[in-house]
Amino acid sequence: MKSYRKYMTSKIAWYVLTFVVAVFLNFLLPRLIPGNPVSTIVSKITSGMADTNSIKRVYETFEKEFGLNKPIWEQFMIYVSNLIHGNMGTSFGQYPRKVTDILASSIVWTIGLQLPAIIVSWILGNVLGVLAAYIKKGFDRVLFPVFLFISCIPSFGFAIVMVWLFAVALKIAPASGGYAFDMIPSPTLSFFLSVLQHYQLPFWSIVLVGIGGQSLGMREMSIYELNADYVKYCRLLGLKDSKIVKYVFKNAVLPQITGLALSLGTMVGGALITEIVFSYPGLGSVLFNAIAAQDFPLISGCTLLITTGVLVANFLVDIVYGLIDPRIKVAQQE
Amino acid sequence: MAEMLLQVENLKSVYKTRFNERIVAVDDVSFNLENGKCLGIAGESGSGKSTLAMSIMGYYHPPLFYESGAIYISGIDIAKLPYNQLREKILGKEIAYIPQAAMNALNPTQKIINLVADVMKEHVKGITINEIKKIAEERFETLNLPKDVLQRYPIELSGGMKQRTVIAISTILNPKILVADEPTSALDVTSQKIVIKLLKDLLKRGFIKAMIFITHELPLLYNIADEIIVMYAGEVVESGKAEEIIFDPIHPYSHGLMNSIIVPEKGIKGKKLAVIPGAPPNLKLKLEGCRFFERCQFAKDECKNGRIDIKCANERNYRCVFGVEELKEMYEDDKKPATT
Amino acid sequence: MKGNFKTIFKSGKFDVGLAIFALLLLCIVIFPLLNREDPLKMNYTMFQPPGPNLPLGSDNFGRNELVELIAGGKTSLIIGILAGAIATCIGLIIGLSGGYLGGLVDNVLSSVTNIFIVIPSFIILVLISVSISSRSFLTTALVIGFTSWPWTARAVRAQTISLRNRDHVNLAKVSGYSIPKIIVMEILPYIASYVGMAFILQVASGILSEATISMLGLGPQNTVTLGLMLNWATMYEAHMSGAWWAFVPPVLMIALITFSLNLMNTGLDQVFNPQIRS
């Protein structure tokens, strides 16, 4: 167990470093490029272009919160100390709502949609992938191009086609929102059913595209494993193929766990855009609206939260991986 | 006459590539394996010896295909057995295998005992895990292997230990025949000796009844084999008693391989096969005449054409156009300028 | 190398991928020569269904969808290729120098690479795009290129490390060749096939990135791309009005381009990594 603690410590240190870099970039990038949003805001205030009182008030709040007239390193310290106190500023678009409040109410929807979708697509994709590698011939020849094609459709493109097909043309599912528009979120059965109904289309459009990508990776890993020496040896020991495929599945799926962690960023990105198509009340829609309204504090909050989410998910995957793969466990002992 | 455990008759195996090329990797090979004996198969890499190992186990997996001939184990021609029956009745039970690269032969994410359990459950109906544990521990102890190896993952074992573990697993069901494909080539000298001793031990204790030992390292065969087959380009070029082949080779190829190790005590150590200049012929082509022609320093025009058949002389089989006396003379002539 | 080229074409997957890609390319190149309509001109009414004059109908702005699709495909492809080239170059430089030089340089470079693999490139893309108020398709291509190099860098590094101690490299070292010369002469040729494959994948992912960023409303301006077409279709709720011709063609176009590229990549992979061949 000592070795595992070492593994953990190094992973934690690594993720803390990555997180610091992420925070830094989140602060720096929108302030560095000429014509950036922050300097635009500053110039609007100073030149009196923020004509109406309300806009002026909005910008001034921002200036006060982030100390825009101070040197950039001081601004960074203010930014970090704000973050530590859980303050991401006040939204421009939904003034005077706090950015953290808006994010808190939308992240539940995003996690609720994406976590199950990504896990389900990962499991289904891996099972199909190992089957395609093992059965080969017809199965592989048909499935491979199909998977590949599906994985090439952006999930939001898939989503828009699905809305049109199932919600507009066939009318068997609601087209948008996280629940019926005439409802108020409450712990009732009818609300729950409405959520479930609205869940289907976004869920499956993320799952189907994910299956494509995951199964391709798994197929390749499995083909690699099926060619490994131990497979031949097990066959020559007279073991059943079903048993050997189980070994192969386990060995191929372990790297797929890391594979999942690494493709998480892309998958989450695609899934966030999918939310826009469905006007799903998650982070994706919030980010989209924030961009449209040039609501800079909210954009910045979204990007930081999404990055953090991806980092946490990656970290958890790494921890789990270290626990279940004996190859890692032992490598740490040496 | 001793009991024949394995009879291979005119066996021919081919590789078929995706691009419809045919490579005859085992060409018309015949031999017998008697009870209690160890047969050595020698040859360079690419001579078809590993393919021969797969073939005599009846293990034809694409791109390797069975072409013709027969392999009899306990009276059954396993070359024509459907894979499922072969797997159930023969593999691991009648004939077992030790792979070339035992380093990677074990599933990295499985404890040794679990593989042993899977193998035994596959072949012994209704066996319980406790019985398996008992049998495995006993066997490991008999073979001087630490018991706790069973509870380890392959990555935790050293190379030599892994190879010995593989040998113990392969023979746990007391198969009649053990096919060992270069079992020592990846090991250091000390581990090599231990492994050879272990294999001899298995034979002596009767856990296996006969063995086929494939290698490109001659000194090993001298230590363990009773009979030797020398392979070249998919064909048997010479076969006979081990001592005779090593000390008195007839075929120019065997001669080339062996003539440097006439004094075993000194010269034999560490000598490897690949001492003859040139490379084996491309088996994709249709070959005429003697396959060793291009590399043979004694080759004459008559070697070029037709099919060279196996000849029998002095209780030995060899594949050459020349007679035994003729060859001996050529070897003598060849030696003279070298000694002066 | 000649033999290699022959085997490439023996791979059915590569052939099919190339055929699809060539066909799309041909359409993109030839169509504008035959039909000189301005893709941005609003000549029709909103969401006119497909008919004899308008094979793919019109979009929300009343533009000819087919003309727009071809023009969008072209811009998207150019963005993809530019972004792919930039990403491959950066990845190549970082991967080669880290992998070959080793030591501290490698530690720093591979840490940076790994950090940027974990931080979603999509987020950095948003952060940069938000800061640039006027974006041409060139800007978009540049930004995508500068955010998507880490994968290539990591792969190139691994390949370089495996080559670093080969005999021919050592020979060049003792012969006193300079480091850049060794890298170019003794390492690059061995990873060339790999880099080519990475480039193909980068082009595909560049096209997808463009679509993603455009959907967020941060795409290039004053032009038409496949992502922008999808963005407009979503904003103007083409799917709710049943105007499938406004979004199905761009979705298919994105999928077909990336599919053909991925297919070529798989074909090449089978040729260069024979283990997956069987």
Short mmCIF file of C-alpha atoms in Angstrom, two decimals, chain A residues 13 16 35 38 74 78 147 204 253 317:
data_model
loop_
_atom_site.label_atom_id
_atom_site.label_comp_id
_atom_site.label_asym_id
_atom_site.label_seq_id
_atom_site.Cartn_x
_atom_site.Cartn_y
_atom_site.Cartn_z
CA ALA A 13 1.20 16.96 -7.16
CA VAL A 16 -2.22 20.58 -8.60
CA GLY A 35 -8.22 43.99 -28.11
CA VAL A 38 -10.95 43.13 -20.26
CA GLU A 74 -1.73 42.52 -8.58
CA ILE A 78 -6.91 39.63 -6.54
CA PHE A 147 -18.31 3.03 -35.98
CA TRP A 204 -28.43 9.20 -26.76
CA VAL A 253 -9.91 -2.22 -21.27
CA VAL A 317 -9.70 7.94 -13.42
#
